[in-house]
Every structure is written in C-alpha cells, then in structure tokens.
Short mmCIF file of C-alpha atoms and ligand atoms in Angstrom, two decimals:
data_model
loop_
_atom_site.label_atom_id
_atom_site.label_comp_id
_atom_site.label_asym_id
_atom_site.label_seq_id
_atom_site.Cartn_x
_atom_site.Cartn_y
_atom_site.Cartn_z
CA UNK A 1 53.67 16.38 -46.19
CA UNK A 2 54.09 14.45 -49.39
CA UNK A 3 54.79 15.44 -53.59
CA UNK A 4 52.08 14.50 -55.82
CA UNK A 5 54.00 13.10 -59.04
CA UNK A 6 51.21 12.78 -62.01
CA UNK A 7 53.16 10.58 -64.65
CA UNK A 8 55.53 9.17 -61.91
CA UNK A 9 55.68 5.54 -63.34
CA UNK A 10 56.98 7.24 -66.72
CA UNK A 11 60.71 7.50 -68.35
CA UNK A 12 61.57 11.29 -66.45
CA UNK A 13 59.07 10.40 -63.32
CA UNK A 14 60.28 7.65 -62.04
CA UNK A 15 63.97 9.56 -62.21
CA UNK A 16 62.68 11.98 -60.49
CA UNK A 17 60.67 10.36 -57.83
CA UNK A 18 63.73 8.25 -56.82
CA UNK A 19 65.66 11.76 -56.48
CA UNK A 20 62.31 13.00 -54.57
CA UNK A 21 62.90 10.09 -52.16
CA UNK A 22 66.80 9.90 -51.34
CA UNK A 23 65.90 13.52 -50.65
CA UNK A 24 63.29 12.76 -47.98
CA UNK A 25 60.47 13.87 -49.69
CA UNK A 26 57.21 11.63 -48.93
CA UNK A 27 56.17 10.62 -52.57
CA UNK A 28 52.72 9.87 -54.08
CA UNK A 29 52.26 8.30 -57.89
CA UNK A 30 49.31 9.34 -60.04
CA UNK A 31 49.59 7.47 -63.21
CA UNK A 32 47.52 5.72 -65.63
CA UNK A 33 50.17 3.52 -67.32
CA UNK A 34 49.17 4.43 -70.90
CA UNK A 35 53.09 4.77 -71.75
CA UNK A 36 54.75 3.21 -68.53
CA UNK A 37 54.88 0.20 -66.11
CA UNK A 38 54.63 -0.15 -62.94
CA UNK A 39 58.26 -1.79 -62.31
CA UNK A 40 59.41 0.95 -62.90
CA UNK A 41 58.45 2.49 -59.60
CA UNK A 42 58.66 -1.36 -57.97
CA UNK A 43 62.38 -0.85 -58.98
CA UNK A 44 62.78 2.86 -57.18
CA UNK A 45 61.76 1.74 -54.21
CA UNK A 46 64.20 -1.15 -54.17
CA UNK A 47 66.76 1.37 -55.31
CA UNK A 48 66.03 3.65 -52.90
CA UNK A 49 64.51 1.41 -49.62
CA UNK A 50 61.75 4.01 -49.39
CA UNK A 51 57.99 3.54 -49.54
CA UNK A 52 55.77 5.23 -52.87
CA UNK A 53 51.95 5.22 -52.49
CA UNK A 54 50.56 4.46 -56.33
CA UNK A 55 47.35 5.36 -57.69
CA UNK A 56 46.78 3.74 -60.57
CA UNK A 57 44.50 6.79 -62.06
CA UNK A 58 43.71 9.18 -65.30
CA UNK A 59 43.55 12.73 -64.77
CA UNK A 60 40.30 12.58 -66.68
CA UNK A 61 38.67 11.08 -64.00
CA UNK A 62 38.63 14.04 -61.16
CA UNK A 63 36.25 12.09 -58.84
CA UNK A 64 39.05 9.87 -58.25
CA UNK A 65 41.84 12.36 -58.06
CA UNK A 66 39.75 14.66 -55.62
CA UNK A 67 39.91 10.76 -53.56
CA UNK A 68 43.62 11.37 -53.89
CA UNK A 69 43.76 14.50 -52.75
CA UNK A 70 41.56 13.92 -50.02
CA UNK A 71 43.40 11.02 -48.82
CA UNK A 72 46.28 12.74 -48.90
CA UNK A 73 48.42 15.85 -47.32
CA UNK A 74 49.87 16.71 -50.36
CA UNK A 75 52.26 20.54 -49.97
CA UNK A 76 52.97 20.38 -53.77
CA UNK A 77 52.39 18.52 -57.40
CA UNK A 78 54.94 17.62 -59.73
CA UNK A 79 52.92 17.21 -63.00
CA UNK A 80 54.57 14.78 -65.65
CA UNK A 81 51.59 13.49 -67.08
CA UNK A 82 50.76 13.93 -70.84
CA UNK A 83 51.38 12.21 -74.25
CA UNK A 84 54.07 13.27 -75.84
CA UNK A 85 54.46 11.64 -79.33
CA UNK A 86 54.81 14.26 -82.16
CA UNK A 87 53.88 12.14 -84.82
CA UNK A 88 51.07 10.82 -83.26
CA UNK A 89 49.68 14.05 -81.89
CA UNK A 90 49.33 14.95 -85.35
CA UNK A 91 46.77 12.07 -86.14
CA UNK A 92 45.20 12.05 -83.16
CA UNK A 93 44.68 15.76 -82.01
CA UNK A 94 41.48 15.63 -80.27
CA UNK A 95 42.82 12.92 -78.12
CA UNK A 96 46.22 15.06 -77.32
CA UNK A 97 44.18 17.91 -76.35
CA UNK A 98 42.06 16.22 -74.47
CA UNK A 99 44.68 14.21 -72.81
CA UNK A 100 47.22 16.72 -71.69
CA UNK A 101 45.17 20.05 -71.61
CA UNK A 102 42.19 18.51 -70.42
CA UNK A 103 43.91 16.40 -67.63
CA UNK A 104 45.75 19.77 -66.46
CA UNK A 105 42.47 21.57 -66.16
CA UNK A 106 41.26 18.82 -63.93
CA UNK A 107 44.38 18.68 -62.29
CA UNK A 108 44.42 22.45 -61.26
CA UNK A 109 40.59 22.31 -60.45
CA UNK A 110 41.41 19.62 -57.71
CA UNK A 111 44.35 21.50 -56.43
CA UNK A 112 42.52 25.19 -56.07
CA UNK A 113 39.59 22.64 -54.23
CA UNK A 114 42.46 21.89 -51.57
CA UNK A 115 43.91 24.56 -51.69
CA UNK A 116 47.76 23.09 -53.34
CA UNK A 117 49.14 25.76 -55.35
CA UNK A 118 52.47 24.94 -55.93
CA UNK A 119 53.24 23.19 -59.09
CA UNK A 120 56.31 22.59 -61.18
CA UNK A 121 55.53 21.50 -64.88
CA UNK A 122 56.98 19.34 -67.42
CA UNK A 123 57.05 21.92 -70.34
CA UNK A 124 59.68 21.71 -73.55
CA UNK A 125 61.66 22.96 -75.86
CA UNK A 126 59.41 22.53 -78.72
CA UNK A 127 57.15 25.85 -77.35
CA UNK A 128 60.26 27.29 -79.24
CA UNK A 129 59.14 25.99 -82.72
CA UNK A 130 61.22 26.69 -85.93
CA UNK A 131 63.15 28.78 -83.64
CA UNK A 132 66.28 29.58 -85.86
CA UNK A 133 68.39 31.97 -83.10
CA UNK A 134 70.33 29.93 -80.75
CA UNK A 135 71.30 29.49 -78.09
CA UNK A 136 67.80 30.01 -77.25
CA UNK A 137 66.54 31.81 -74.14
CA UNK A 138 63.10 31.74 -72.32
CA UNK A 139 62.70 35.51 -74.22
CA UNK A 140 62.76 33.65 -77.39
CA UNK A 141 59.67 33.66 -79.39
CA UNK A 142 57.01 30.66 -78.67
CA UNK A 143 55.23 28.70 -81.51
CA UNK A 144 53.96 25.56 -82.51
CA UNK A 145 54.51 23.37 -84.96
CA UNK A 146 52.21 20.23 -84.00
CA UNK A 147 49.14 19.48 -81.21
CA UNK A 148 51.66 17.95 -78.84
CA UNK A 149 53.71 21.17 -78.72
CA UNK A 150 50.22 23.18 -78.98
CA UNK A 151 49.35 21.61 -75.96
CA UNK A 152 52.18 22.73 -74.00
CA UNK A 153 51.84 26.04 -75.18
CA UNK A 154 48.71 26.00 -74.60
CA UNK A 155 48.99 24.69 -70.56
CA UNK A 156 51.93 27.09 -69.92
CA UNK A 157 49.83 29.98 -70.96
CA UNK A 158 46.73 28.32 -69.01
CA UNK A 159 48.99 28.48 -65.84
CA UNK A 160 49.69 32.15 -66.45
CA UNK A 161 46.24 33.21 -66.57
CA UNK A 162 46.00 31.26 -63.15
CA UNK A 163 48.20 32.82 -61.36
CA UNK A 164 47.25 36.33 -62.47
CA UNK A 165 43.89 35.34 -61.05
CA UNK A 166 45.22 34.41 -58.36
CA UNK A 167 49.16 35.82 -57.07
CA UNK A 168 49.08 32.87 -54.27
CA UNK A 169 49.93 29.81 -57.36
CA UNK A 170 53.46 29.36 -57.23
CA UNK A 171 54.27 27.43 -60.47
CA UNK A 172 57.52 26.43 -62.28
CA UNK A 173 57.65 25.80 -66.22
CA UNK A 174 60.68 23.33 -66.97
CA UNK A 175 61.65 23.69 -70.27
CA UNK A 176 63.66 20.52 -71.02
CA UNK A 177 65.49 20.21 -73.94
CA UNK A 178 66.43 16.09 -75.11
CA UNK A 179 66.63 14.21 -72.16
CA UNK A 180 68.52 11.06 -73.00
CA UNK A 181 70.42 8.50 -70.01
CA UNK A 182 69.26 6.67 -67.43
CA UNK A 183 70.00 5.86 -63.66
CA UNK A 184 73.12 4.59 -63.11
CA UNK A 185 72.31 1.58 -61.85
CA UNK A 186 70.47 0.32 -65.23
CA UNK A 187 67.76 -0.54 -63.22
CA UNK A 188 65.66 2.20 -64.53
CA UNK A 189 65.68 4.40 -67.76
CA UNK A 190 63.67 5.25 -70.93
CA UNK A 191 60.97 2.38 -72.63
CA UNK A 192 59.36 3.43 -75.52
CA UNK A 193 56.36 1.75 -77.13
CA UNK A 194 57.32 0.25 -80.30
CA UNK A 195 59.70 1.58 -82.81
CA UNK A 196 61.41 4.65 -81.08
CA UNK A 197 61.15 8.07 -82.56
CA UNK A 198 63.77 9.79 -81.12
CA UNK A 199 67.22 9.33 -81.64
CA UNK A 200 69.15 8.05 -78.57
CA UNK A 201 66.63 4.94 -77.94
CA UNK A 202 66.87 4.43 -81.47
CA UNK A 203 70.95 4.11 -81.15
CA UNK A 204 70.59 1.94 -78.11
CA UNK A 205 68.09 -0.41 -80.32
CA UNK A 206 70.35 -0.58 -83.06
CA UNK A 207 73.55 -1.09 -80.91
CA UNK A 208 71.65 -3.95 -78.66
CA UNK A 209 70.64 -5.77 -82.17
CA UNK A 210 67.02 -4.93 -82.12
CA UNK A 211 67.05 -2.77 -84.78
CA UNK A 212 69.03 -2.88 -87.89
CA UNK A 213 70.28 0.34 -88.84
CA UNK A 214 69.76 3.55 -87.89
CA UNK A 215 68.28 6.43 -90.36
CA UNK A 216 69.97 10.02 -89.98
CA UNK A 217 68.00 12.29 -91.20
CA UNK A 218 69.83 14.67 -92.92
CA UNK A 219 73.11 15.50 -93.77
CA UNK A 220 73.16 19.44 -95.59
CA UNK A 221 71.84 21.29 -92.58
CA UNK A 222 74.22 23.83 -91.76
CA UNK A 223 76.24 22.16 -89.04
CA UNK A 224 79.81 20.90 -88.39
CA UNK A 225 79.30 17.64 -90.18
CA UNK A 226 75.55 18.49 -91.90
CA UNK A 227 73.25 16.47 -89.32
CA UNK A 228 71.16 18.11 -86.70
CA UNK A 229 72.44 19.21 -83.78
CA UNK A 230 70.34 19.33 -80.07
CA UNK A 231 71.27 19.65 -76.70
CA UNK A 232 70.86 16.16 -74.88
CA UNK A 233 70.99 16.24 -71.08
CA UNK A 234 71.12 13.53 -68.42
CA UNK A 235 68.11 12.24 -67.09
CA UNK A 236 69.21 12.08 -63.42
CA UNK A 237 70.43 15.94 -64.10
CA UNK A 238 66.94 17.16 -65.08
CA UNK A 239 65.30 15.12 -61.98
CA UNK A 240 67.80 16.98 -60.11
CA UNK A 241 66.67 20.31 -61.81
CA UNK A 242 62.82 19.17 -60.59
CA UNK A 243 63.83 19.39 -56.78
CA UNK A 244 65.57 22.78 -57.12
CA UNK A 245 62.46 23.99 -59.24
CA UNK A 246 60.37 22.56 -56.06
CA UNK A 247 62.85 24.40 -53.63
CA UNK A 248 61.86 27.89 -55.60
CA UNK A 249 57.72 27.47 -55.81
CA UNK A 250 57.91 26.28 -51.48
CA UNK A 251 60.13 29.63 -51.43
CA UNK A 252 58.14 31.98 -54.07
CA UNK A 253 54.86 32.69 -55.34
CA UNK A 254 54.64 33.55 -59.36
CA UNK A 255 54.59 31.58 -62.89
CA UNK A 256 58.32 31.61 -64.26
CA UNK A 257 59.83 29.27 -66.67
CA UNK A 258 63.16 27.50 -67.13
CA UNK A 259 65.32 26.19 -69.88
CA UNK A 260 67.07 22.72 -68.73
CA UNK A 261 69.67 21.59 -71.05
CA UNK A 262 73.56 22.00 -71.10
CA UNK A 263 73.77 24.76 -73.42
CA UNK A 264 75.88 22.86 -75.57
CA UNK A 265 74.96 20.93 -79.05
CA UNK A 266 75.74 17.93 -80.54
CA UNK A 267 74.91 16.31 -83.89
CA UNK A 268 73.51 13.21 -84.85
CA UNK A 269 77.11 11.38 -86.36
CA UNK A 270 78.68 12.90 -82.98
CA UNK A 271 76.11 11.24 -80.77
CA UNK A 272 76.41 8.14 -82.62
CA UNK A 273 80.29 8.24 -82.33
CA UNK A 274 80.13 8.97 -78.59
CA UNK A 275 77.99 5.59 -78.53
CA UNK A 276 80.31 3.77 -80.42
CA UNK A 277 83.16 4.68 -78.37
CA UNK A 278 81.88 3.90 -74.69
CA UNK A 279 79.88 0.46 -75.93
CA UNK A 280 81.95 -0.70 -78.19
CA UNK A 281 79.60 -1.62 -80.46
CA UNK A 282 78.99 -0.52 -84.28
CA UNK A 283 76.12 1.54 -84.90
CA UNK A 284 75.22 1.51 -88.79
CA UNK A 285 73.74 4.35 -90.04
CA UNK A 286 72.12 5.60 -93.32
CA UNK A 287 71.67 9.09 -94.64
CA UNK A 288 68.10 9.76 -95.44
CA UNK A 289 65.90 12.57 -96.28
CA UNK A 290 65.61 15.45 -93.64
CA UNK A 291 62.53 14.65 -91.36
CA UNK A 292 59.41 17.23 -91.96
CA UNK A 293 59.62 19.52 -88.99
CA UNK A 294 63.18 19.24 -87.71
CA UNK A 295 65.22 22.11 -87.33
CA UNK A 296 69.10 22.12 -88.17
CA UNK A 297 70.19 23.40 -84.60
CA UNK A 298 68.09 23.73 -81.45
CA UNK A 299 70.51 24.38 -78.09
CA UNK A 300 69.36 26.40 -74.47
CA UNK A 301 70.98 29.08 -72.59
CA UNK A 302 70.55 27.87 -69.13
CA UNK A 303 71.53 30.33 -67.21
CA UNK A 304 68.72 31.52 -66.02
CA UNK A 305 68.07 28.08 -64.05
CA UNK A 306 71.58 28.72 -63.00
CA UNK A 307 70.76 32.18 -61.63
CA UNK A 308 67.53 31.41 -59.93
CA UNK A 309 67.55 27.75 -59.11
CA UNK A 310 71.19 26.99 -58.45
CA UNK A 311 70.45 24.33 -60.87
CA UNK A 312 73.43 23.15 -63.48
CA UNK A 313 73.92 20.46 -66.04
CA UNK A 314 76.78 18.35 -64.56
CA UNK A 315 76.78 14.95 -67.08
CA UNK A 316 78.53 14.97 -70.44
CA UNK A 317 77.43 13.10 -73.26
CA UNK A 318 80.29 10.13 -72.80
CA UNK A 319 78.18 9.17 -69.61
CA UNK A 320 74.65 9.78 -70.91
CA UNK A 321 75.41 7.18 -73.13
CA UNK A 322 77.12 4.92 -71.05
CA UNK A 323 74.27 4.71 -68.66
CA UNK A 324 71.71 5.01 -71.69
CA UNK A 325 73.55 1.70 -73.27
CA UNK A 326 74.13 0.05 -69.60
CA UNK A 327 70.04 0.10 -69.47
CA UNK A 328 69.57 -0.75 -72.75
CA UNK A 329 71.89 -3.88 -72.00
CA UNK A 330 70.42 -4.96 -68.85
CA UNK A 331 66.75 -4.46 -70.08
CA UNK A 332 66.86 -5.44 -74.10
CA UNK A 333 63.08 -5.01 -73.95
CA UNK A 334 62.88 -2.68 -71.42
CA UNK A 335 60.04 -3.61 -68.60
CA UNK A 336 58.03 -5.51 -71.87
CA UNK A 337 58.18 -9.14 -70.03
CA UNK A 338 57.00 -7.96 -66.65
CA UNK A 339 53.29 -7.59 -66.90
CA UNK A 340 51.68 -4.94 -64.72
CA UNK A 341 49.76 -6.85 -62.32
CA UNK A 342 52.28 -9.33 -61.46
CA UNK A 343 52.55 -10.65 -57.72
CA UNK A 344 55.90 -12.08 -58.52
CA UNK A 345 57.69 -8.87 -58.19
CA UNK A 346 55.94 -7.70 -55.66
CA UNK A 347 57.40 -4.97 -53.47
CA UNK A 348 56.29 -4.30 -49.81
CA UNK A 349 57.36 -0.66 -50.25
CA UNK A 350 55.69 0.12 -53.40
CA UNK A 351 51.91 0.58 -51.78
CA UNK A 352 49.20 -0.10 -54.51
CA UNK A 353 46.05 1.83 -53.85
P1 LIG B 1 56.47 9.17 -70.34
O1 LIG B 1 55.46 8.82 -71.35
O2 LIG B 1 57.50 8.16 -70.01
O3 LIG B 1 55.75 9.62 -68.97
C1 LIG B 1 54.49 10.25 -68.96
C2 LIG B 1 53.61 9.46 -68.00
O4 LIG B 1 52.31 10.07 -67.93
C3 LIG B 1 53.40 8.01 -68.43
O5 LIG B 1 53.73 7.16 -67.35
C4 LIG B 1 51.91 7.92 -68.77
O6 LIG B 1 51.37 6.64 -68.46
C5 LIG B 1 51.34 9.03 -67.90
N1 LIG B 1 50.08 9.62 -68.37
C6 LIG B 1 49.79 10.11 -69.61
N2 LIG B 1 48.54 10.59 -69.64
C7 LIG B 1 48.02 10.43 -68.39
C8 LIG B 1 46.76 10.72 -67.79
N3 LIG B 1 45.76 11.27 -68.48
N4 LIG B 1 46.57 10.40 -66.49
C9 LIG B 1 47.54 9.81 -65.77
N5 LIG B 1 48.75 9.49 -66.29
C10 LIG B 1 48.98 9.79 -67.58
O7 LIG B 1 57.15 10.53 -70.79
P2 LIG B 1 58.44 11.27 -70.22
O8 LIG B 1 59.49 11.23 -71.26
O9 LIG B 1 58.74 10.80 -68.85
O10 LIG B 1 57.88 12.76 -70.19
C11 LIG B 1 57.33 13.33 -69.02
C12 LIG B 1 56.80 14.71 -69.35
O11 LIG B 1 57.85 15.48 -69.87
C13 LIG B 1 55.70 14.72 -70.42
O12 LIG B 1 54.75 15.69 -70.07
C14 LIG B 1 56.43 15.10 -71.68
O13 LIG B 1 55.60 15.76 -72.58
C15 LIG B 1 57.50 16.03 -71.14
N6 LIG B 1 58.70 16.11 -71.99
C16 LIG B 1 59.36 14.96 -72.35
C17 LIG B 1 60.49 15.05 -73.17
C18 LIG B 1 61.20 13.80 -73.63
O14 LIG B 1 61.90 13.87 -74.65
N7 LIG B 1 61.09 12.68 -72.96
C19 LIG B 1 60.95 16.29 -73.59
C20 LIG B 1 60.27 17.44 -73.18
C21 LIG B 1 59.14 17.33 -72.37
C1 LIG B 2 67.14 14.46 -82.43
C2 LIG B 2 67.97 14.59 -83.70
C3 LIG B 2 66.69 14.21 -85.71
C4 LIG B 2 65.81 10.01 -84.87
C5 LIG B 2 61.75 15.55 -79.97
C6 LIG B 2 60.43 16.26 -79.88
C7 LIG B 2 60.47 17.29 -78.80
C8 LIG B 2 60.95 16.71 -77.46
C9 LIG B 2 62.18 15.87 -77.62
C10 LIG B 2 59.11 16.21 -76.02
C11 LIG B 2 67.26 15.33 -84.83
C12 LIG B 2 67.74 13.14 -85.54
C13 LIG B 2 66.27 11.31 -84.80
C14 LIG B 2 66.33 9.15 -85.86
C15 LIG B 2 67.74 10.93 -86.62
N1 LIG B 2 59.99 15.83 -76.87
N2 LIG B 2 67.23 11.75 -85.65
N3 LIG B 2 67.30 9.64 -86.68
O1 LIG B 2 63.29 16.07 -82.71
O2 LIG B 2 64.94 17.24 -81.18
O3 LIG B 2 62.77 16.48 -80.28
O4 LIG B 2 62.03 14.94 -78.69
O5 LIG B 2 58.81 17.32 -75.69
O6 LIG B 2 59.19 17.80 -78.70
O7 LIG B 2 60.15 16.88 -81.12
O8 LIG B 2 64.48 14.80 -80.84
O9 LIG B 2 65.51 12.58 -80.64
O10 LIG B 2 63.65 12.90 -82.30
O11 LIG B 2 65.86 13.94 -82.75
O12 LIG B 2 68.62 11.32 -87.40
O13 LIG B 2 65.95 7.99 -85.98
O14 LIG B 2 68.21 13.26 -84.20
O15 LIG B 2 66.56 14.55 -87.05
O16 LIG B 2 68.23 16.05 -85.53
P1 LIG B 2 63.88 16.20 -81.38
P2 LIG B 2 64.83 13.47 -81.61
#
C-alpha cells in the first residue's frame, strides 16, 4: 500500500516524502513542477536509498490522475499541491482558484471513484486573517484577506461538507504556521522562483550575496523591538507532524484541523540576529514601510496537535537557520542549474512514469 503525495517535488513535499520513506511508507509523486524540480526528489531517494514512483501530472487533468490511481494501490493522499504566492494570487485570482480549489475537487472526485478517503491537507495559518488574539487556536475566527488564503478556506470548508456527506472520509487539516529550514544534510530545502517574498529565503539571499539588503517592514508594531513577530518552525518538524496526522486519519474517521507551529514568536531583527550569529555573516537591513496586509503578531497554540497527534515542535530557531543557511550555501541557486529532464543525474530509484 503506498501514500499519494500531490506537490511532492515541492519545498514541504519533498521533506516530507523523505520522512514518508525512512518510515517505510511506499511513496508515489504527483506533481506538475510549476514551482519545483525534479532533483529535488532525485536527491531523497539518494538520501534515503528508497525508490519514489513520479508522475509528472496537473490535478487539472483527472483522466490522467484516475491513470494514477488506477495504477496504483494507494491507502491514503497527502495533498501539497497548490500555489501559494499572496501577492500573486491577488493578480491572478481566477488562476488561484482554479488551481488549488479546482485541482482539490478533481482530486477528491478521483479518490471517492476508488474509494481513498483518507486525506491529510496542507492548510495555513492565514485562514486566521487579521486575527489580532494570540496565541491563536483552531477556535479562532477564520477569514481571508487574499484569493490564496480564500482558497484554503474555501477547500477546508469543501472537505467538511464531504465528510458530512459522507462519515467514512477521514481527513486532517494542517494548519502550518512559517515553515522555514531545511534537511540537514543541505541536500534539500526551500527554492523560490525569483525574488523571495518571505522573509527567511530572503535572509539566506542576502547573507549568500545574492541579494543586497534586506527590507524590514516595519518597525512601530507593537512588539519587543517594533517588527513583526511569527512563529517559524522547522521543516523536517512539520514533515514529521504529516506522518502523525497520517497515523490519526488510518486510525479515525472525521474532518479535524491542526495548528503546527512552536507556539512561540519571534520578530524580524531577532530572526535576522539568530542568522547572523550561527553563519557568521552580516545581514544588512533597512527599515521600510509596513507591508499592506501583515499583521504585528501571528503565533499558534499547538496543543491540540500535542493532545491528539502526539505531535511536538522539537527545533529552535538557532538550528532552523543553521540548516536554512547550510542549504542556502551548498545550493546558491538552489536546483536553478539542473534542468528537469536531465539524464546526467539520473537516479535508478527515482522511477519516472
Ligand atoms: P511548493 O510550491 O514548494 O510546493 C507545491 C507543489 O505543488 C509544487 O511542487 C508545485 O509544482 C505543485 N503544484 C502546484 N499546482 C499543482 C497542480 N495543479 N498539479 C500538480 N502539482 C501542482 O510549496 P510548499 O511551500 O511546499 O507548500 C506546500 C503546501 O503547503 C501548499 O499547498 C502551500 O499552500 C501550503 N503552505 C505553505 C506554507 C509555506 O510558507 N511554505 C505555509 C502554509 C501552507
Ligand atoms: C514574516 C515576517 C514580514 C519579508 C506568509 C503568507 C502565509 C504563509 C506563510 C502560506 C513579517 C517580515 C518579510 C521581508 C520582512 N504562506 N518580512 N521583510 O507574511 O507571516 O506569511 O508566508 O500559506 O500565507 O502570508 O511570512 O515570511 O512573508 O513574513 O520584514 O522581505 O517578516 O513583514 O513580519 P508571513 P513572511
């Protein structure tokens, strides 16, 4: 029996399908590489000495993820696939919804067809919105504040009406907060598409010499030092969270939803000091306007993942951005060079359908 991973090739996917496979899970890729490479999943299986099966395939097209399916004895999906670019989710809605909604639609069609109901889903802390009470729990009012966050509001409620029409779905909603890191090994971690948005790439740029300075934005919110403050969390801790969320929906029918983060905050000047101190490189900074959207302090109660999942943070920010700077060293341009067709890499364990 094998895990369907939609969006497996991607920055939290391929974390979590190496965890999926030093835990003896069987693991099967669905991803159309709009955002990702396939190294990244050439390099798991080197990491890990196990086999993936990749489909190079868009949810869109449901003829050829019914092929999947059928091809397949697949127990339970693990669905990472979506856009997730605020900006750009606000110029191109119609392409967002489409995208993420419409690709879980299909998605869930083709499961119900084979009769899969087990899902765990990639969902976020920005369901919370402007939410100003913190630390915030899953009880904490939902709203959105641009399409990409609409459209995980929209999917999570999409999954409740499913399983009220139907008790057998057994479906986790993983609320991560700011996943930042990579594997330990620098062999894998995040690769954004040009200019990074969010602020721990963004560090690593500047700190590697790609970029020149970095732009805080804000400094009168009302924090310790004035800039915002989030709750980062490892990478390798949240794919950890995805096989104790999978543990549950095998266990349990029902729709429930989890906060992953640490539960604890930090702002932008202490990130950038805790990158300073374990690279031991500058990281100049300028104080700019506040970005349109941000909120001063967004942090999670976890303790509900605690309680039901037996799922805790364990990584501290000193080692989230060691490993995010020991990736960012190792890969200046992340996978860029390695184009995703070539033979040279080539990886008789990573099996190309
Ligand atoms: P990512 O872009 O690295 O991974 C997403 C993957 O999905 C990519 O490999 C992309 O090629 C693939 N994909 C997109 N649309 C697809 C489609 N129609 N068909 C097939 N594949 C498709 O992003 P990530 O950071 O790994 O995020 C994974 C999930 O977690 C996303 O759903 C994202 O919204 C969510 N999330 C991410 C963060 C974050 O800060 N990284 C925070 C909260 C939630
Ligand atoms: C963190 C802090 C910024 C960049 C976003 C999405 C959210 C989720 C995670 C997917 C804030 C400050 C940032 C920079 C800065 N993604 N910052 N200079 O905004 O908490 O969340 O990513 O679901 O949906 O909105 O993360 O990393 O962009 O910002 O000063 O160049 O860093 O103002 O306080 P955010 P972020």
């Amino acid at each position: 029996m094998a895990i369907l991973v939609t969006g497996g090739a991607g920055y939290i996917g391929s974390h979590t399908c190496l965890e999926l496979l030093n835990a003896g899970h069987e693991v099967i890729v669905v991803d159309n590489l709009s955002n990702s490479s396939i190294e990244s999943l050439r390099r798991v299986s080197e990491l890990t000495g196990k086999t993936i099966k990749f489909y190079q395939v868009d949810l869109l097209n449901k003829e050829k993820l019914d092929t999947v399916f059928g091809q397949n004895n697949i127990e339970a999906v693990i669905h990472f696939a979506g856009l997730k670019a605020v900006g750009e989710s606000v110029e191109i809605p119609l392409f967002y919804y489409h995208n993420n909604i419409g690709g879980t639609i299909i998605l869930c069609e083709v499961m119900k067809k084979y009769g899969i109901k087990r899902m765990v889903f990639s969902s976020s802390a920005t369901v919370y919105g402007m939410s100003e009470t913190t630390p915030i729990t899953e009880n904490s009012p939902l709203s959105a504040t641009n399409p990409y966050g609409r459209s995980k509001l929209i999917i999570e409620e999409i999954l409740n009406d499913l399983y009220v029409s139907d008790n057998s779905w057994s479906i986790a909603v993983l609320r991560y907060f700011n996943p930042i890191g990579a594997h330990k090994s620098g062999r894998i971690g995040e690769d954004p598409n040009g200019v990074p948005n969010n602020l721990m790439p963004y560090i690593s740029q500047v700190a590697v010499g790609r970029l020149k300075e970095l732009s805080v934005y804000g400094n009168d919110y009302l924090t310790l030092d004035g800039t915002g403050v989030r709750d980062y969390i490892h990478v390798e801790d949240l794919a950890r969270g995805h096989l104790k969320a999978l543990k549950k929906i095998m266990a349990d029918s029902g729709v429930e939803a989890y906060n992953l983060g640490t539960g604890q905050g930090y702002s932008v000047l202490e990130m950038v000091s805790a990158f300073e101190r374990v690279s031991g490189k500058l990281v100049p900074y300028r104080i700019r306007d506040r970005r349109p959207g941000d909120i001063g302090i967004c942090y999670s109660d976890p303790t509900k993942a605690e309680r039901e999942l037996g799922w805790v943070a364990e990584k501290g920010i000193e080692e989230m951005c060691l490993d995010a700077w020991r990736w960012q060293l190792s890969n200046p341009n992340g996978y860029q060079e390695l184009s995703n067709t070539s033979s040279e890499f080539e990886n008789p364990r990573l099996i190309v359908m």
